[in-house]
Coordinates of N, CA and C in Angstrom, one line a residue:
Chain W
X1 N 12.6 3.4 -16.3 CA 11.9 2.3 -16.9 C 10.5 2.3 -16.6
X2 N 9.8 1.3 -17.2 CA 8.3 1.2 -16.9 C 8.0 0.8 -15.6
X3 N 7.0 1.4 -15.1 CA 6.5 1.0 -13.8 C 5.6 -0.3 -13.8
X4 N 4.9 -0.5 -12.7 CA 3.9 -1.6 -12.7 C 2.7 -1.2 -13.4
X5 N 2.2 -2.1 -14.3 CA 1.0 -1.8 -15.0 C -0.1 -2.7 -14.7
X6 N -1.3 -2.2 -14.8 CA -2.4 -3.1 -14.5 C -3.6 -2.9 -15.4
X7 N -4.3 -4.0 -15.8 CA -5.3 -3.8 -16.7 C -6.5 -4.8 -16.3
X8 N -7.8 -4.4 -16.6 CA -8.1 -3.1 -17.2 C -8.0 -2.1 -15.9
X9 N -8.2 -0.8 -16.4 CA -8.2 0.3 -15.4 C -9.4 0.2 -14.7
X10 N -10.6 0.0 -15.3 CA -11.9 -0.1 -14.7 C -12.6 -1.3 -15.3
X11 N -13.3 -2.0 -14.4 CA -14.1 -3.3 -14.8 C -15.5 -3.2 -14.2
X12 N -16.6 -3.3 -14.9 CA -17.9 -3.4 -14.5 C -18.4 -4.7 -14.8
X13 N -19.0 -5.4 -13.8 CA -19.4 -6.8 -14.2 C -20.8 -7.0 -13.4
X14 N -21.5 -8.0 -13.8 CA -22.7 -8.5 -13.1 C -22.4 -9.4 -12.0
X15 N -23.1 -9.3 -11.0 CA -23.1 -10.4 -9.9 C -23.1 -11.8 -10.5
X16 N -22.2 -12.6 -10.0 CA -22.1 -13.9 -10.5 C -21.2 -14.3 -11.6
X17 N -20.7 -13.2 -12.3 CA -19.8 -13.4 -13.4 C -18.3 -13.6 -12.8
X18 N -17.5 -14.1 -13.6 CA -16.1 -14.3 -13.2 C -15.3 -13.1 -13.8
X19 N -14.3 -12.6 -13.1 CA -13.4 -11.5 -13.7 C -12.0 -11.9 -13.5
X20 N -11.1 -11.4 -14.4 CA -9.6 -11.6 -14.3 C -9.0 -10.2 -14.4
X21 N -8.1 -9.9 -13.4 CA -7.4 -8.7 -13.3 C -5.9 -9.0 -13.6
X22 N -5.3 -8.2 -14.4 CA -3.9 -8.5 -14.8 C -2.9 -7.5 -14.3
X23 N -1.7 -8.0 -13.9 CA -0.6 -7.1 -13.3 C 0.7 -7.4 -14.0
X24 N 1.4 -6.5 -14.5 CA 2.7 -6.6 -15.1 C 3.7 -5.9 -14.2
X25 N 4.5 -6.6 -13.5 CA 5.4 -6.0 -12.6 C 6.6 -5.3 -13.2
X26 N 7.4 -4.6 -12.5 CA 8.7 -4.0 -13.0 C 9.6 -5.1 -13.4
X27 N 10.2 -5.1 -14.5 CA 11.1 -6.1 -15.0 C 12.2 -6.3 -14.0
X28 N 12.4 -7.5 -13.7 CA 13.4 -7.9 -12.7 C 12.9 -8.0 -11.2
X29 N 11.8 -7.6 -11.0 CA 11.2 -7.7 -9.7 C 10.7 -9.2 -9.5
X30 N 11.2 -9.8 -8.5 CA 10.8 -11.2 -8.2 C 9.6 -11.2 -7.2
X31 N 9.3 -10.3 -6.4 CA 8.2 -10.3 -5.6 C 7.1 -9.6 -6.1
X32 N 5.9 -10.1 -6.0 CA 4.7 -9.5 -6.5 C 3.6 -9.6 -5.4
X33 N 2.7 -8.6 -5.3 CA 1.7 -8.5 -4.3 C 0.5 -8.0 -4.8
X34 N -0.6 -8.5 -4.3 CA -2.0 -8.1 -4.6 C -2.6 -7.5 -3.3
X35 N -3.2 -6.4 -3.4 CA -3.9 -5.7 -2.2 C -5.3 -5.3 -2.7
X36 N -6.2 -5.2 -1.9 CA -7.6 -4.7 -2.1 C -7.8 -3.5 -1.3
X37 N -8.4 -2.4 -1.9 CA -8.8 -1.2 -1.3 C -10.2 -0.9 -1.3
X38 N -10.9 -1.0 -0.3 CA -12.3 -0.8 -0.3 C -12.7 0.1 1.0
X39 N -13.9 0.6 0.7 CA -14.3 1.7 1.7 C -14.4 1.1 3.1
X40 N -15.0 -0.1 3.2 CA -15.2 -0.6 4.5 C -14.0 -1.2 5.1
X41 N -13.1 -1.7 4.4 CA -12.0 -2.5 5.0 C -10.7 -1.9 4.7
X42 N -10.6 -0.7 4.1 CA -9.2 -0.1 3.9 C -8.4 -0.9 3.0
X43 N -7.0 -0.8 3.1 CA -6.1 -1.6 2.4 C -5.8 -2.9 2.9
X44 N -6.2 -4.0 2.2 CA -5.9 -5.3 2.7 C -4.9 -6.1 1.8
X45 N -4.1 -6.8 2.4 CA -3.2 -7.8 1.7 C -3.9 -8.9 1.2
X46 N -3.8 -9.4 0.0 CA -4.4 -10.5 -0.5 C -3.5 -11.7 -0.7
X47 N -2.4 -11.5 -1.5 CA -1.6 -12.6 -1.9 C -0.2 -12.1 -2.2
X48 N 0.8 -13.0 -2.1 CA 2.2 -12.6 -2.3 C 2.9 -13.7 -3.0
X49 N 3.6 -13.4 -4.1 CA 4.5 -14.4 -4.8 C 5.9 -13.9 -4.7
X50 N 6.8 -14.8 -4.4 CA 8.2 -14.6 -4.3 C 9.0 -15.7 -5.2
X51 N 9.5 -15.3 -6.3 CA 10.1 -16.2 -7.2 C 9.4 -17.5 -7.4
X52 N 10.0 -18.5 -7.2 CA 9.4 -19.9 -7.5 C 8.8 -20.6 -6.2
X53 N 8.9 -19.8 -5.2 CA 8.3 -20.3 -3.9 C 6.8 -20.4 -3.9
X54 N 6.2 -21.2 -3.1 CA 4.7 -21.3 -3.0 C 4.2 -19.9 -2.5
X55 N 3.2 -19.4 -3.2 CA 2.7 -18.1 -2.7 C 2.1 -18.1 -1.4
X56 N 2.1 -16.9 -0.8 CA 1.4 -16.7 0.5 C 0.0 -16.2 0.3
X57 N -1.0 -17.1 0.4 CA -2.4 -16.9 0.1 C -3.1 -16.5 1.4
X58 N -2.5 -16.1 2.4 CA -3.2 -15.9 3.6 C -4.2 -14.8 3.8
X59 N -4.2 -13.8 2.9 CA -5.0 -12.7 2.8 C -6.2 -13.0 1.9
X60 N -6.3 -14.0 1.1 CA -7.4 -14.1 0.2 C -8.8 -14.4 1.0
X61 N -9.8 -13.6 0.7 CA -11.0 -13.6 1.6 C -11.9 -14.9 1.5
X62 N -11.8 -15.5 0.4 CA -12.6 -16.6 0.1 C -12.1 -17.5 -1.0
X63 N -12.6 -18.7 -1.1 CA -12.1 -19.6 -2.2 C -12.6 -19.1 -3.6
X64 N -13.3 -18.1 -3.7 CA -13.7 -17.6 -5.0 C -12.6 -16.8 -5.6
X65 N -11.5 -16.4 -4.8 CA -10.4 -15.7 -5.2 C -9.2 -16.6 -5.4
X66 N -8.5 -16.4 -6.5 CA -7.3 -17.2 -6.7 C -6.4 -16.3 -7.7
X67 N -5.1 -16.6 -7.5 CA -4.1 -15.8 -8.4 C -3.1 -16.7 -8.8
X68 N -2.5 -16.4 -10.0 CA -1.4 -17.1 -10.5 C -0.3 -16.1 -11.1
X69 N 0.8 -16.6 -11.1 CA 1.9 -15.8 -11.7 C 2.7 -16.7 -12.7
X70 N 2.7 -16.3 -14.0 CA 3.2 -17.1 -14.9 C 4.7 -16.7 -15.3
X71 N 5.6 -17.7 -15.4 CA 6.9 -17.5 -15.8 C 7.7 -16.3 -14.8
X72 N 7.2 -16.3 -13.6 CA 7.7 -15.4 -12.7 C 7.5 -13.9 -12.9
X73 N 6.6 -13.6 -13.9 CA 6.4 -12.2 -14.3 C 5.0 -11.8 -14.1
X74 N 4.1 -11.8 -15.2 CA 2.8 -11.4 -15.1 C 2.0 -12.2 -14.2
X75 N 1.1 -11.6 -13.5 CA 0.2 -12.1 -12.5 C -1.3 -11.9 -12.9
X76 N -2.2 -12.8 -12.6 CA -3.7 -12.7 -12.9 C -4.4 -13.0 -11.6
X77 N -5.1 -12.0 -11.2 CA -6.1 -12.3 -10.1 C -7.4 -12.7 -10.5
X78 N -7.9 -13.8 -10.3 CA -9.3 -14.1 -10.7 C -10.2 -14.2 -9.5
X79 N -11.4 -13.6 -9.8 CA -12.6 -13.7 -8.8 C -13.6 -14.4 -9.6
X80 N -14.1 -15.5 -8.9 CA -15.1 -16.2 -9.4 C -16.6 -15.9 -8.9
X81 N -17.6 -15.9 -9.6 CA -18.9 -15.7 -9.0 C -18.9 -14.4 -8.2
X82 N -18.6 -13.4 -8.8 CA -18.4 -12.1 -8.1 C -19.7 -11.7 -7.3
X83 N -19.4 -11.1 -6.1 CA -20.5 -10.5 -5.3 C -20.3 -9.0 -5.2
X84 N -21.3 -8.4 -4.8 CA -21.2 -6.9 -4.7 C -20.2 -6.5 -3.7
X85 N -19.9 -7.2 -2.6 CA -18.9 -6.9 -1.7 C -17.6 -7.1 -2.3
X86 N -17.3 -7.6 -3.5 CA -16.0 -7.6 -4.1 C -15.7 -6.3 -4.7
X87 N -16.7 -5.4 -4.8 CA -16.4 -4.1 -5.4 C -15.3 -3.3 -4.7
X88 N -14.3 -3.0 -5.4 CA -13.0 -2.3 -4.6 C -12.1 -2.0 -5.8
X89 N -11.0 -1.4 -5.3 CA -9.8 -1.1 -6.1 C -8.8 -2.2 -5.7
X90 N -8.3 -2.9 -6.8 CA -7.3 -3.9 -6.6 C -6.0 -3.5 -7.1
X91 N -5.1 -3.4 -6.1 CA -3.7 -2.9 -6.3 C -2.7 -3.9 -6.4
X92 N -1.8 -3.9 -7.3 CA -0.7 -4.7 -7.6 C 0.6 -4.0 -7.2
X93 N 1.5 -4.7 -6.7 CA 2.8 -4.1 -6.3 C 3.9 -5.1 -6.5
X94 N 5.1 -4.5 -6.9 CA 6.2 -5.5 -7.0 C 7.5 -5.0 -6.2
X95 N 8.4 -5.8 -6.1 CA 9.6 -5.4 -5.2 C 10.8 -6.3 -5.6
X96 N 12.0 -5.7 -5.6 CA 13.1 -6.5 -5.7 C 13.1 -7.7 -4.6
X97 N 13.4 -8.9 -5.0 CA 13.3 -10.0 -4.0 C 14.7 -10.0 -3.3
X98 N 14.7 -10.9 -2.3 CA 15.9 -11.1 -1.6 C 16.1 -10.0 -0.5
X99 N 17.2 -9.9 0.1 CA 17.6 -8.8 1.1 C 17.7 -7.5 0.4
X100 N 16.7 -6.6 0.7 CA 16.8 -5.3 0.0 C 16.9 -4.2 1.1
X101 N 17.8 -3.3 0.9 CA 18.1 -2.3 2.0 C 16.8 -1.4 2.1
X102 N 16.0 -1.3 1.1 CA 14.9 -0.5 1.1 C 13.5 -1.2 1.2
X103 N 13.5 -2.4 0.8 CA 12.2 -3.1 1.0 C 11.0 -2.4 0.4
X104 N 11.2 -1.6 -0.6 CA 10.1 -0.7 -1.0 C 9.3 -1.5 -2.1
X105 N 8.0 -1.5 -2.0 CA 7.1 -1.9 -3.0 C 6.6 -0.9 -3.9
X106 N 6.7 -1.2 -5.2 CA 6.2 -0.2 -6.2 C 4.8 -0.6 -6.7
X107 N 3.9 0.3 -6.6 CA 2.4 0.0 -6.9 C 2.1 0.4 -8.3
X108 N 1.1 -0.3 -8.8 CA 0.4 -0.1 -10.2 C -0.7 1.0 -9.8
X109 N -1.4 1.4 -10.9 CA -2.5 2.4 -10.7 C -3.8 1.6 -10.3
X110 N -3.8 0.4 -10.2 CA -5.0 -0.3 -9.7 C -6.1 -0.6 -10.7
X111 N -6.9 -1.5 -10.4 CA -8.2 -1.8 -11.2 C -9.4 -1.5 -10.3
X112 N -10.2 -0.7 -10.8 CA -11.5 -0.4 -10.0 C -12.5 -1.4 -10.5
X113 N -12.9 -2.3 -9.6 CA -13.9 -3.3 -10.0 C -15.3 -2.9 -9.4
X114 N -16.4 -2.9 -10.2 CA -17.7 -2.7 -9.7 C -18.5 -3.8 -10.1
X115 N -19.2 -4.4 -9.0 CA -20.1 -5.5 -9.2 C -21.4 -5.0 -9.1
X116 N -22.3 -5.2 -10.1 CA -23.6 -4.7 -10.1 C -24.7 -5.7 -9.6
Chain G
X1 N -0.5 -10.4 15.6 CA -0.6 -9.7 14.3 C -0.1 -8.2 14.4
X2 N 0.5 -7.7 13.4 CA 0.8 -6.3 13.4 C -0.5 -5.5 13.0
X3 N -0.5 -4.3 13.7 CA -1.6 -3.4 13.3 C -1.0 -2.0 13.3
X4 N -1.6 -1.2 12.4 CA -1.2 0.2 12.2 C -2.5 1.1 12.3
X5 N -2.3 2.2 13.2 CA -3.5 3.0 13.4 C -3.0 4.5 13.0
X6 N -3.9 5.0 12.2 CA -3.9 6.5 12.0 C -5.1 7.1 12.6
X7 N -5.0 8.0 13.6 CA -6.1 8.4 14.3 C -6.9 9.6 13.8
X8 N -6.2 10.2 12.7 CA -6.7 11.5 12.2 C -7.3 11.1 10.7
X9 N -8.6 11.1 10.7 CA -9.2 10.8 9.3 C -9.0 11.9 8.3
X10 N -8.8 13.2 8.7 CA -8.7 14.2 7.9 C -7.9 15.3 8.5
X11 N -6.9 16.0 7.8 CA -6.2 17.1 8.3 C -6.2 18.3 7.3
X12 N -6.3 19.5 7.7 CA -6.4 20.6 6.8 C -5.2 21.5 7.1
X13 N -4.6 22.0 6.1 CA -3.4 22.9 6.4 C -3.4 24.0 5.4
X14 N -2.9 25.2 5.7 CA -2.8 26.4 5.0 C -1.4 26.2 4.0
X15 N -1.6 26.5 2.8 CA -0.4 26.5 2.0 C 0.8 27.1 2.6
X16 N 1.9 26.5 2.4 CA 3.2 27.1 3.1 C 3.3 26.7 4.5
X17 N 2.2 26.2 5.2 CA 2.3 25.9 6.6 C 2.8 24.4 6.8
X18 N 2.8 23.9 8.0 CA 3.3 22.7 8.3 C 2.2 21.8 9.0
X19 N 2.1 20.6 8.7 CA 1.1 19.6 9.2 C 1.8 18.4 9.6
X20 N 1.4 17.8 10.7 CA 1.9 16.6 11.2 C 0.8 15.5 11.3
X21 N 1.1 14.3 10.7 CA 0.2 13.2 10.6 C 0.8 12.1 11.6
X22 N -0.2 11.6 12.3 CA 0.2 10.6 13.3 C -0.1 9.2 12.9
X23 N 0.8 8.3 13.4 CA 0.8 6.9 13.1 C 1.3 6.2 14.3
X24 N 0.6 5.1 14.8 CA 1.1 4.2 15.7 C 0.9 2.8 15.2
X25 N 1.7 2.0 15.7 CA 1.8 0.5 15.2 C 2.0 -0.4 16.4
X26 N 1.7 -1.6 16.2 CA 1.9 -2.6 17.2 C 2.6 -3.8 16.7
X27 N 3.7 -4.1 17.1 CA 4.4 -5.4 16.7 C 5.3 -5.9 17.8
X28 N 5.6 -7.2 17.7 CA 6.5 -7.8 18.6 C 7.9 -8.0 18.1
X29 N 8.1 -7.6 16.8 CA 9.4 -7.9 16.2 C 10.3 -6.6 16.4
X30 N 11.6 -6.8 16.3 CA 12.5 -5.7 16.5 C 13.1 -5.1 15.2
X31 N 12.9 -5.9 14.1 CA 13.5 -5.4 12.8 C 12.4 -5.3 11.9
X32 N 12.1 -4.1 11.4 CA 11.1 -3.9 10.5 C 11.3 -2.7 9.8
X33 N 10.4 -2.3 8.9 CA 10.4 -1.1 8.1 C 9.1 -0.4 8.2
X34 N 9.1 1.0 8.1 CA 7.9 1.7 8.2 C 8.0 2.7 6.9
X35 N 6.8 3.0 6.5 CA 6.6 3.9 5.2 C 5.4 4.7 5.4
X36 N 5.6 5.8 4.7 CA 4.5 6.7 4.4 C 4.2 6.7 2.9
X37 N 3.0 6.4 2.5 CA 2.7 6.4 0.9 C 1.7 7.6 0.8
X38 N 1.6 8.1 -0.2 CA 0.8 9.1 -0.8 C -0.1 8.6 -1.8
X39 N -1.4 8.8 -1.8 CA -2.3 8.4 -2.8 C -3.2 9.5 -3.3
X40 N -3.0 10.1 -4.4 CA -3.7 11.2 -5.1 C -4.9 10.6 -5.6
X41 N -5.8 11.3 -6.2 CA -7.0 10.8 -6.8 C -6.8 9.9 -8.0
X42 N -5.6 9.9 -8.5 CA -5.1 9.0 -9.6 C -5.1 7.6 -9.1
X43 N -5.1 7.4 -7.9 CA -5.0 6.1 -7.2 C -3.5 5.5 -7.0
X44 N -2.6 6.3 -7.8 CA -1.2 5.6 -7.8 C -0.7 5.8 -6.4
X45 N -0.3 4.7 -5.7 CA 0.4 4.8 -4.4 C 1.9 5.3 -4.6
X46 N 2.3 6.3 -4.0 CA 3.6 6.8 -4.2 C 4.3 6.9 -2.8
X47 N 5.5 6.3 -2.8 CA 6.3 6.3 -1.6 C 6.8 7.7 -1.3
X48 N 6.5 8.1 -0.1 CA 6.9 9.4 0.3 C 8.3 9.4 1.1
X49 N 8.3 8.4 2.0 CA 9.5 8.3 3.0 C 9.5 7.0 3.6
X50 N 10.6 6.4 4.0 CA 10.8 5.2 4.7 C 11.7 5.3 5.9
X51 N 11.6 4.4 6.8 CA 12.4 4.3 8.0 C 12.7 2.9 8.3
X52 N 14.0 2.6 8.5 CA 14.4 1.3 9.0 C 14.4 1.4 10.5
X53 N 13.8 0.3 11.1 CA 13.7 0.4 12.5 C 15.0 0.3 13.2
X54 N 16.0 -0.1 12.6 CA 17.4 -0.3 13.3 C 18.1 1.0 13.3
X55 N 17.6 2.0 12.5 CA 18.3 3.3 12.5 C 17.6 4.3 13.4
X56 N 18.4 4.9 14.1 CA 17.8 5.8 15.3 C 17.6 7.2 14.6
X57 N 18.3 7.5 13.6 CA 18.1 8.9 12.9 C 16.9 8.9 12.2
X58 N 16.1 10.0 12.3 CA 14.8 10.0 11.6 C 15.0 10.4 10.1
X59 N 14.3 9.8 9.3 CA 14.4 9.9 7.9 C 13.9 11.3 7.4
X60 N 14.5 11.9 6.4 CA 14.0 13.1 5.9 C 14.1 13.0 4.3
X61 N 13.1 13.6 3.6 CA 13.1 13.6 2.2 C 12.5 15.1 1.7
X62 N 13.4 15.9 1.5 CA 13.1 17.4 1.1 C 12.1 17.9 2.3
X63 N 10.9 18.1 1.9 CA 9.9 18.9 2.8 C 9.3 17.7 3.8
X64 N 9.6 16.6 3.6 CA 8.9 15.5 4.4 C 9.9 15.0 5.4
X65 N 9.6 14.9 6.6 CA 10.4 14.3 7.7 C 9.5 13.4 8.6
X66 N 10.1 12.4 9.4 CA 9.4 11.6 10.3 C 10.0 11.8 11.7
X67 N 9.1 11.5 12.6 CA 9.5 11.4 14.0 C 9.3 10.0 14.5
X68 N 10.4 9.2 14.4 CA 10.3 7.8 14.8 C 10.6 7.5 16.2
X69 N 9.7 7.1 17.0 CA 9.8 6.7 18.4 C 9.7 5.3 18.6
X70 N 10.7 4.6 18.5 CA 10.6 3.1 18.5 C 9.9 2.5 19.7
X71 N 10.4 3.1 20.9 CA 9.8 2.6 22.2 C 8.3 2.7 22.2
X72 N 7.9 4.0 21.8 CA 6.5 4.3 21.8 C 5.8 3.7 20.6
X73 N 6.4 3.1 19.7 CA 5.8 2.6 18.5 C 5.0 3.7 17.8
X74 N 5.7 4.8 17.6 CA 5.0 6.0 16.9 C 5.8 6.4 15.8
X75 N 5.2 6.8 14.6 CA 5.9 7.1 13.4 C 5.2 8.3 12.7
X76 N 5.3 9.5 13.1 CA 4.5 10.6 12.6 C 5.3 11.2 11.3
X77 N 4.5 11.8 10.5 CA 5.0 12.4 9.2 C 4.8 13.9 9.3
X78 N 5.8 14.7 9.1 CA 5.7 16.2 9.0 C 5.9 16.6 7.6
X79 N 4.9 17.4 7.2 CA 5.1 18.0 5.8 C 5.2 19.4 6.0
X80 N 6.5 20.0 5.6 CA 6.7 21.4 5.8 C 6.4 22.1 4.5
X81 N 6.2 23.4 4.6 CA 5.9 24.3 3.5 C 5.0 23.6 2.5
X82 N 3.7 23.3 3.0 CA 2.8 22.5 2.3 C 2.4 23.1 1.0
X83 N 2.3 22.4 0.0 CA 1.9 22.9 -1.4 C 0.6 22.1 -1.8
X84 N 0.0 22.8 -2.8 CA -1.3 22.3 -3.2 C -1.2 20.8 -3.7
X85 N 0.0 20.5 -4.2 CA 0.2 19.2 -4.8 C 0.3 18.1 -3.7
X86 N 0.4 18.6 -2.4 CA 0.5 17.6 -1.4 C -0.9 17.1 -0.9
X87 N -2.0 17.7 -1.4 CA -3.3 17.1 -1.1 C -3.5 15.7 -1.7
X88 N -3.8 14.9 -0.7 CA -4.0 13.4 -1.1 C -4.3 12.7 0.2
X89 N -4.5 11.3 0.0 CA -4.6 10.5 1.2 C -3.2 10.0 1.4
X90 N -2.9 10.0 2.7 CA -1.7 9.4 3.3 C -1.8 8.2 4.1
X91 N -1.0 7.2 3.8 CA -1.1 5.9 4.5 C 0.2 5.6 5.1
X92 N 0.1 5.2 6.4 CA 1.3 4.8 7.1 C 1.2 3.2 6.9
X93 N 2.5 2.6 6.7 CA 2.4 1.2 6.5 C 3.7 0.6 7.2
X94 N 3.5 -0.7 7.5 CA 4.5 -1.5 8.4 C 4.8 -2.7 7.5
X95 N 6.1 -3.1 7.5 CA 6.4 -4.4 7.0 C 7.6 -5.0 7.9
X96 N 7.6 -6.4 8.0 CA 8.6 -7.0 8.8 C 9.9 -7.0 7.9
X97 N 11.0 -7.4 8.5 CA 12.3 -7.4 7.9 C 12.2 -8.2 6.6
X98 N 11.4 -9.3 6.8 CA 11.2 -10.3 5.6 C 10.4 -9.8 4.5
X99 N 9.6 -8.7 4.9 CA 8.9 -7.9 3.8 C 7.8 -8.7 3.1
X100 N 7.2 -9.5 3.7 CA 6.2 -10.5 3.0 C 5.0 -9.6 2.7
X101 N 4.6 -8.6 3.3 CA 3.3 -7.9 3.1 C 3.5 -6.5 3.9
X102 N 2.7 -5.6 3.3 CA 2.6 -4.3 4.0 C 1.2 -4.3 4.8
X103 N 1.3 -3.9 5.9 CA 0.1 -3.6 6.7 C -0.2 -2.1 6.8
X104 N -1.3 -1.7 6.3 CA -1.7 -0.2 6.2 C -2.5 0.3 7.4
X105 N -2.3 1.5 7.7 CA -3.3 2.2 8.5 C -4.5 2.6 7.7
X106 N -5.5 3.3 8.4 CA -6.6 3.6 7.6 C -6.6 4.8 6.8
X107 N -5.5 5.6 6.9 CA -5.3 6.7 6.1 C -5.7 8.1 6.6
X108 N -5.0 9.0 6.2 CA -5.4 10.5 6.6 C -5.5 11.2 5.4
X109 N -6.7 12.0 5.2 CA -6.8 12.8 4.0 C -6.2 14.1 4.3
X110 N -5.3 14.6 3.6 CA -4.8 16.1 3.8 C -5.4 17.0 2.7
X111 N -6.0 18.1 3.2 CA -6.5 19.1 2.4 C -5.6 20.3 2.6
X112 N -5.2 20.9 1.4 CA -4.3 22.1 1.4 C -5.2 23.3 1.0
X113 N -5.3 24.3 1.8 CA -6.0 25.5 1.5 C -5.0 26.5 0.9
X114 N -5.4 27.2 -0.3 CA -4.6 28.1 -0.8 C -4.6 29.4 -0.1

């Protein structure tokens, strides 16, 4: 079946603009994660959705970052008033929810964001 | 907080030879999962191998195997019979049994020489 997809693949924006990054998880996966991969900070957890529960937003670096997940499927990560330090690859992952013997997260190809 | 450390920024191996990547982690939990992910230039993170902390037996997947030392909090990856396609960044990752998030190490770049 189809894997995790993300769009756009690459995004170039100007400082101060808002951007939206999209993630389509694997069908049937109830858990969805966003991570950020940057040269200076490595791979960082941003936010986690599980079913209808309140999301775990503990990794969001500032209030300029927000995410939502509609209908328990597609998720959008929004960055407002982008800064140059937001430049990074944003990775999305999904996982079967509940007790899983493997606990494996499946990753999308990422969106490379460049803020000029 | 859990931390994952990969002390080798880069490793080079001759084709068909063996290379071992180091990973140590810190946690106060007793039940957790450990993973090695491969990230080629395409950016796609690919799961290489996983280990459940409650299992004493080391995981193996074809040419990939781990040496899991729970008491020492060490989780190394051995790549045997290295192939050109193994060249990539390798990340060690930890998640608690609840699996709320992955904590990654800084990565090790593997270069394979023909």
